[in-house]
Every structure is written in C-alpha cells, then in structure tokens.
Amino acid sequence: DAGITQSPRHKVTETGTPVTLRCHQTENHRYMYWYRQDPGHGLRLIHYSYGVKDTDKGEVSDGYSVSRSKTEDFLLTLESATSSQTSVYFCAISPGGLNYGYTFGSGTRLTVV
Amino acid sequence: TQLLEQSPQFLSIQEGENLTVYCNSSSVFSSLQWYRQEPGEGPVLLVTVVTGGEVKKLKRLTFQFGDARKDSSLHITAAQPGDTGLYLCAGLNSGNTPLVFGKGTRLSVIA
C-alpha cells in the first residue's frame, strides 16, 4: 500500500489550457507539499498545506494554485499552462516535526506543448 | 532563502570504491535529511539527523551532521551498483516549515 498516490503519472497538454494534478494520501498526515523538479534546479517548493483549507506559497508559486478540501487530497492547478511549466511534479506528505521525513509520490511528468 | 550546496554534482566510480558526498550551508538547520531518488520515482528518505555532531549508520552508509548544524556528509563504503542514484540532502529549519533541498549528487557505480 503506497500511502500516497499521484495522478495522472503522465500528461501532455497545450499551452493556455488549465491542468489539475491530484495527490491522494491514506496516512492522515497533516502536511502536504507540491514540488517541481527540473534539471539544474533540483526540487523547488510550489505550495504546501498545513491542514484542510490551510495553504501557503513556496518559492515558485506564480502560475499555480492549490486546494485542500479534505485531509487526504491536495490538488495543484495550473490555471493556464505555459511551456516553462513543463516539469516533473512531486507531491509529498509529512506528519510534521523535526524527526519525520517526507514520503513522496511517484511524480507526474507534465509536458506543455 | 536558506541554501544547501551539494558536492560533487556528479560522481562516477567503480564498484568497491569508497566515496563521500557533502552538503553545506551558511545557515543553521534544526535537522538534515538525506534522500535517494531513482529514475522515474520520488525521493526516498534514508536518514534524519537532528543533533550537532550526530553520526548515523545504515549498513554501508554513514551520515554525519556537523557540530554547528550547517553541514552534513554521506559516506558510502564499498559502493555497489545498487547504490546508483540521485542523493539529495534537505534541511529543516523548524518542525513546521517546508524542507529546503540541495540540487543533488548523481552517483553512478560501475560494475
């Protein structure tokens, strides 16, 4: 049982279209995160959530929005996709605290053409 | 913004060799974590260190947190092809702030 799943795993979309990526957890963890991973940049935080309806921006939040209406689901939306948003997107969960690491999903590879 | 610098960026070694990967910052972190990532998958947690000077061992992997809690190292003894992957260090400022990641060290162990 994975504990965290991302969908879809792969997506190709056209510039200007909206896109929503989903992260689902079965661990009941308080914290959920969206990162993007790009060559030369590593993992960069887009948005995160510290509870239902409680979210905050990360370092690369422009062009992205998130929603968390239930503990188990964290949605990332690209309002109008651009080619610069072509990337691999990872969701992560954590119970919080210094001694706990993150559990990552398997990622979504998004290509904007 | 707190930054974590990892070195080297790339490392290619023969099976059986030893290696050390470094993670450095000018900032103090409350804890440091190390992850390994394989192609097509998300990072997987290897270890968390929270006390300055702390050393943790995981089979052939030894992790150390610097005394000043600004740096960390990962040492692999007798590397094997299964150790191949991207190694990421990540720092936590407090229990509720998001992790800051280094850009990673890509390790290739050749049989």
mmCIF file of C-alpha atoms in Angstrom:
data_model
loop_
_atom_site.group_PDB
_atom_site.id
_atom_site.type_symbol
_atom_site.label_atom_id
_atom_site.label_comp_id
_atom_site.label_asym_id
_atom_site.label_seq_id
_atom_site.Cartn_x
_atom_site.Cartn_y
_atom_site.Cartn_z
ATOM 1 C CA ASP A 1 0.000 0.000 0.000
ATOM 2 C CA ALA A 2 1.697 3.172 -1.262
ATOM 3 C CA GLY A 3 0.196 5.646 1.241
ATOM 4 C CA ILE A 4 0.438 8.406 -1.332
ATOM 5 C CA THR A 5 -0.596 8.370 -4.974
ATOM 6 C CA GLN A 6 -0.367 10.972 -7.691
ATOM 7 C CA SER A 7 -2.475 11.177 -10.804
ATOM 8 C CA PRO A 8 -2.005 11.280 -13.647
ATOM 9 C CA ARG A 9 1.516 9.856 -13.998
ATOM 10 C CA HIS A 10 1.997 11.463 -17.391
ATOM 11 C CA LYS A 11 0.209 14.280 -19.154
ATOM 12 C CA VAL A 12 0.701 16.255 -22.328
ATOM 13 C CA THR A 13 -1.277 19.450 -22.631
ATOM 14 C CA GLU A 14 -1.401 22.503 -24.835
ATOM 15 C CA THR A 15 -0.267 25.985 -23.894
ATOM 16 C CA GLY A 16 -3.061 28.009 -22.356
ATOM 17 C CA THR A 17 -5.151 25.106 -21.092
ATOM 18 C CA PRO A 18 -5.879 24.520 -17.405
ATOM 19 C CA VAL A 19 -4.399 21.429 -15.787
ATOM 20 C CA THR A 20 -5.085 19.838 -12.412
ATOM 21 C CA LEU A 21 -2.820 17.330 -10.732
ATOM 22 C CA ARG A 22 -4.070 15.262 -7.840
ATOM 23 C CA CYS A 23 -2.323 13.956 -4.756
ATOM 24 C CA HIS A 24 -4.102 11.469 -2.525
ATOM 25 C CA GLN A 25 -2.866 10.128 0.816
ATOM 26 C CA THR A 26 -4.098 7.400 3.125
ATOM 27 C CA GLU A 27 -1.769 8.263 6.048
ATOM 28 C CA ASN A 28 -3.871 11.058 7.571
ATOM 29 C CA HIS A 29 -0.782 13.312 7.647
ATOM 30 C CA ARG A 30 -1.309 16.975 8.379
ATOM 31 C CA TYR A 31 1.220 18.372 5.917
ATOM 32 C CA MET A 32 1.164 18.045 2.139
ATOM 33 C CA TYR A 33 3.532 19.608 -0.370
ATOM 34 C CA TRP A 34 3.889 20.156 -4.081
ATOM 35 C CA TYR A 35 7.412 20.344 -5.566
ATOM 36 C CA ARG A 36 8.645 20.546 -9.115
ATOM 37 C CA GLN A 37 11.916 19.008 -10.204
ATOM 38 C CA ASP A 38 13.917 20.375 -13.111
ATOM 39 C CA PRO A 39 17.469 19.688 -14.293
ATOM 40 C CA GLY A 40 19.871 22.153 -12.734
ATOM 41 C CA HIS A 41 17.325 23.372 -10.200
ATOM 42 C CA GLY A 42 16.607 20.394 -8.018
ATOM 43 C CA LEU A 43 13.366 20.197 -6.070
ATOM 44 C CA ARG A 44 11.601 23.505 -5.630
ATOM 45 C CA LEU A 45 8.563 24.083 -3.458
ATOM 46 C CA ILE A 46 5.433 25.337 -5.205
ATOM 47 C CA HIS A 47 2.794 25.322 -2.454
ATOM 48 C CA TYR A 48 2.154 23.463 0.731
ATOM 49 C CA SER A 49 -0.710 22.781 3.097
ATOM 50 C CA TYR A 50 -0.704 22.518 6.879
ATOM 51 C CA GLY A 51 -4.329 21.488 7.207
ATOM 52 C CA VAL A 52 -7.684 21.432 5.460
ATOM 53 C CA LYS A 53 -8.154 24.773 3.710
ATOM 54 C CA ASP A 54 -4.785 25.987 5.087
ATOM 55 C CA THR A 55 -2.194 26.560 2.389
ATOM 56 C CA ASP A 56 0.849 28.723 1.787
ATOM 57 C CA LYS A 57 3.114 29.657 -1.105
ATOM 58 C CA GLY A 58 6.532 28.269 -1.834
ATOM 59 C CA GLU A 59 9.399 29.771 -3.809
ATOM 60 C CA VAL A 60 7.927 29.109 -7.280
ATOM 61 C CA SER A 61 4.188 29.632 -6.780
ATOM 62 C CA ASP A 62 3.473 32.017 -9.686
ATOM 63 C CA GLY A 63 1.055 30.436 -12.165
ATOM 64 C CA TYR A 64 -0.058 27.742 -9.720
ATOM 65 C CA SER A 65 -2.923 27.425 -7.271
ATOM 66 C CA VAL A 66 -3.809 24.695 -4.792
ATOM 67 C CA SER A 67 -6.789 23.449 -2.855
ATOM 68 C CA ARG A 68 -7.241 21.091 0.048
ATOM 69 C CA SER A 69 -10.861 20.465 0.923
ATOM 70 C CA LYS A 70 -10.176 17.112 2.591
ATOM 71 C CA THR A 71 -7.241 15.823 4.616
ATOM 72 C CA GLU A 72 -6.456 13.172 2.049
ATOM 73 C CA ASP A 73 -6.483 15.245 -1.158
ATOM 74 C CA PHE A 74 -4.249 18.089 -2.300
ATOM 75 C CA LEU A 75 -4.832 19.478 -5.783
ATOM 76 C CA LEU A 76 -2.398 21.517 -7.834
ATOM 77 C CA THR A 77 -3.846 23.600 -10.667
ATOM 78 C CA LEU A 78 -2.035 25.311 -13.483
ATOM 79 C CA GLU A 79 -4.558 27.958 -14.459
ATOM 80 C CA SER A 80 -3.153 28.468 -17.953
ATOM 81 C CA ALA A 81 -0.274 26.143 -18.711
ATOM 82 C CA THR A 82 2.932 27.529 -20.215
ATOM 83 C CA SER A 83 5.950 25.749 -21.659
ATOM 84 C CA SER A 84 8.014 26.831 -18.631
ATOM 85 C CA GLN A 85 5.764 24.639 -16.518
ATOM 86 C CA THR A 86 6.933 21.510 -18.300
ATOM 87 C CA SER A 87 8.423 19.571 -15.430
ATOM 88 C CA VAL A 88 8.115 16.600 -13.124
ATOM 89 C CA TYR A 89 5.804 17.345 -10.223
ATOM 90 C CA PHE A 90 6.083 15.585 -6.904
ATOM 91 C CA CYS A 91 3.671 15.536 -4.028
ATOM 92 C CA ALA A 92 4.928 14.773 -0.528
ATOM 93 C CA ILE A 93 3.335 14.199 2.857
ATOM 94 C CA SER A 94 4.595 14.524 6.403
ATOM 95 C CA PRO A 95 3.179 14.305 9.928
ATOM 96 C CA GLY A 96 5.352 17.294 10.860
ATOM 97 C CA GLY A 97 8.180 17.540 13.383
ATOM 98 C CA LEU A 98 11.969 17.507 13.145
ATOM 99 C CA ASN A 99 12.357 13.744 13.256
ATOM 100 C CA TYR A 100 9.986 12.901 10.443
ATOM 101 C CA GLY A 101 10.882 12.825 6.805
ATOM 102 C CA TYR A 102 8.694 13.264 3.808
ATOM 103 C CA THR A 103 7.041 10.490 1.850
ATOM 104 C CA PHE A 104 6.958 11.315 -1.829
ATOM 105 C CA GLY A 105 4.632 10.183 -4.545
ATOM 106 C CA SER A 106 5.950 8.726 -7.791
ATOM 107 C CA GLY A 107 5.554 12.004 -9.635
ATOM 108 C CA THR A 108 3.650 13.406 -12.588
ATOM 109 C CA ARG A 109 5.561 14.167 -15.763
ATOM 110 C CA LEU A 110 3.832 17.138 -17.379
ATOM 111 C CA THR A 111 4.673 18.334 -20.866
ATOM 112 C CA VAL A 112 3.203 21.599 -22.139
ATOM 113 C CA VAL A 113 3.386 21.912 -25.933
ATOM 114 C CA THR B 1 16.287 31.915 1.478
ATOM 115 C CA GLN B 2 18.346 29.146 3.018
ATOM 116 C CA LEU B 3 20.520 27.331 0.515
ATOM 117 C CA LEU B 4 22.074 23.899 0.592
ATOM 118 C CA GLU B 5 25.058 23.282 -1.654
ATOM 119 C CA GLN B 6 25.892 19.699 -2.548
ATOM 120 C CA SER B 7 29.175 18.466 -3.920
ATOM 121 C CA PRO B 8 30.146 16.898 -6.130
ATOM 122 C CA GLN B 9 27.284 17.256 -8.596
ATOM 123 C CA PHE B 10 28.268 14.084 -10.427
ATOM 124 C CA LEU B 11 30.309 11.109 -9.325
ATOM 125 C CA SER B 12 31.190 8.008 -11.299
ATOM 126 C CA ILE B 13 33.136 5.303 -9.505
ATOM 127 C CA GLN B 14 33.995 1.624 -9.752
ATOM 128 C CA GLU B 15 32.296 -0.998 -7.644
ATOM 129 C CA GLY B 16 34.097 -1.456 -4.338
ATOM 130 C CA GLU B 17 35.380 2.109 -4.032
ATOM 131 C CA ASN B 18 34.526 4.436 -1.163
ATOM 132 C CA LEU B 19 33.023 7.889 -1.624
ATOM 133 C CA THR B 20 31.842 10.915 0.319
ATOM 134 C CA VAL B 21 29.142 13.394 -0.644
ATOM 135 C CA TYR B 22 28.917 16.783 1.026
ATOM 136 C CA CYS B 23 26.050 19.105 1.887
ATOM 137 C CA ASN B 24 26.929 22.614 3.055
ATOM 138 C CA SER B 25 25.082 25.744 4.060
ATOM 139 C CA SER B 26 25.774 29.093 5.663
ATOM 140 C CA SER B 27 22.571 28.647 7.674
ATOM 141 C CA VAL B 28 21.877 26.570 10.738
ATOM 142 C CA PHE B 29 19.301 23.823 10.363
ATOM 143 C CA SER B 30 17.336 22.077 13.062
ATOM 144 C CA SER B 31 17.630 18.821 11.183
ATOM 145 C CA LEU B 32 19.174 17.441 7.997
ATOM 146 C CA GLN B 33 17.719 14.663 5.941
ATOM 147 C CA TRP B 34 19.160 12.545 3.157
ATOM 148 C CA TYR B 35 17.110 11.027 0.347
ATOM 149 C CA ARG B 36 17.904 8.754 -2.580
ATOM 150 C CA GLN B 37 15.987 9.020 -5.806
ATOM 151 C CA GLU B 38 15.929 6.505 -8.644
ATOM 152 C CA PRO B 39 14.809 7.293 -12.200
ATOM 153 C CA GLY B 40 11.059 7.670 -12.555
ATOM 154 C CA GLU B 41 10.415 7.617 -8.836
ATOM 155 C CA GLY B 42 10.122 10.067 -5.977
ATOM 156 C CA PRO B 43 12.873 10.559 -3.395
ATOM 157 C CA VAL B 44 13.007 8.038 -0.571
ATOM 158 C CA LEU B 45 14.150 9.025 2.911
ATOM 159 C CA LEU B 46 17.417 7.435 4.055
ATOM 160 C CA VAL B 47 18.065 9.174 7.355
ATOM 161 C CA THR B 48 17.311 12.172 9.547
ATOM 162 C CA VAL B 49 19.957 13.757 11.809
ATOM 163 C CA VAL B 50 18.971 16.349 14.385
ATOM 164 C CA THR B 51 21.874 16.731 16.846
ATOM 165 C CA GLY B 52 25.109 18.550 16.019
ATOM 166 C CA GLY B 53 27.914 16.001 15.632
ATOM 167 C CA GLU B 54 25.469 13.132 15.284
ATOM 168 C CA VAL B 55 26.588 10.093 13.274
ATOM 169 C CA LYS B 56 24.164 7.509 11.936
ATOM 170 C CA LYS B 57 24.944 4.332 10.060
ATOM 171 C CA LEU B 58 22.733 2.494 7.631
ATOM 172 C CA LYS B 59 24.596 -0.647 6.502
ATOM 173 C CA ARG B 60 27.422 0.698 4.289
ATOM 174 C CA LEU B 61 26.194 4.304 4.503
ATOM 175 C CA THR B 62 27.428 6.663 7.224
ATOM 176 C CA PHE B 63 25.778 10.042 7.756
ATOM 177 C CA GLN B 64 27.209 12.856 9.841
ATOM 178 C CA PHE B 65 25.705 16.158 10.943
ATOM 179 C CA GLY B 66 28.224 18.931 11.504
ATOM 180 C CA ASP B 67 28.809 20.249 15.010
ATOM 181 C CA ALA B 68 27.433 23.663 14.036
ATOM 182 C CA ARG B 69 24.453 22.066 12.253
ATOM 183 C CA LYS B 70 25.327 23.806 8.992
ATOM 184 C CA ASP B 71 26.671 20.856 7.056
ATOM 185 C CA SER B 72 26.379 17.124 6.608
ATOM 186 C CA SER B 73 28.172 14.322 4.815
ATOM 187 C CA LEU B 74 27.258 10.938 3.432
ATOM 188 C CA HIS B 75 29.980 8.308 3.188
ATOM 189 C CA ILE B 76 29.472 5.068 1.289
ATOM 190 C CA THR B 77 31.861 2.199 1.875
ATOM 191 C CA ALA B 78 32.500 -0.381 -0.847
ATOM 192 C CA ALA B 79 29.971 1.077 -3.267
ATOM 193 C CA GLN B 80 27.787 -1.306 -5.244
ATOM 194 C CA PRO B 81 25.839 -0.805 -8.497
ATOM 195 C CA GLY B 82 22.644 -0.767 -6.433
ATOM 196 C CA ASP B 83 23.847 2.461 -4.808
ATOM 197 C CA THR B 84 23.459 4.263 -8.131
ATOM 198 C CA GLY B 85 21.021 7.150 -7.924
ATOM 199 C CA LEU B 86 20.488 10.796 -7.085
ATOM 200 C CA TYR B 87 21.334 11.653 -3.489
ATOM 201 C CA LEU B 88 19.580 14.689 -2.063
ATOM 202 C CA CYS B 89 20.170 16.465 1.194
ATOM 203 C CA ALA B 90 17.390 18.544 2.697
ATOM 204 C CA GLY B 91 17.293 20.908 5.648
ATOM 205 C CA LEU B 92 14.536 21.692 8.068
ATOM 206 C CA ASN B 93 14.523 24.992 9.933
ATOM 207 C CA SER B 94 11.728 24.036 12.297
ATOM 208 C CA GLY B 95 9.202 21.256 12.561
ATOM 209 C CA ASN B 96 6.565 23.128 10.614
ATOM 210 C CA THR B 97 8.500 24.808 7.821
ATOM 211 C CA PRO B 98 8.968 23.028 4.488
ATOM 212 C CA LEU B 99 12.171 21.212 3.637
ATOM 213 C CA VAL B 100 14.798 23.026 1.591
ATOM 214 C CA PHE B 101 16.568 20.713 -0.836
ATOM 215 C CA GLY B 102 20.028 20.733 -2.293
ATOM 216 C CA LYS B 103 20.356 20.111 -6.033
ATOM 217 C CA GLY B 104 21.672 16.623 -5.508
ATOM 218 C CA THR B 105 24.652 14.427 -6.279
ATOM 219 C CA ARG B 106 24.180 11.962 -9.098
ATOM 220 C CA LEU B 107 26.122 8.810 -8.319
ATOM 221 C CA SER B 108 26.931 6.096 -10.819
ATOM 222 C CA VAL B 109 28.604 2.911 -9.603
ATOM 223 C CA ILE B 110 30.047 0.838 -12.401
ATOM 224 C CA ALA B 111 30.358 -2.922 -12.023
#
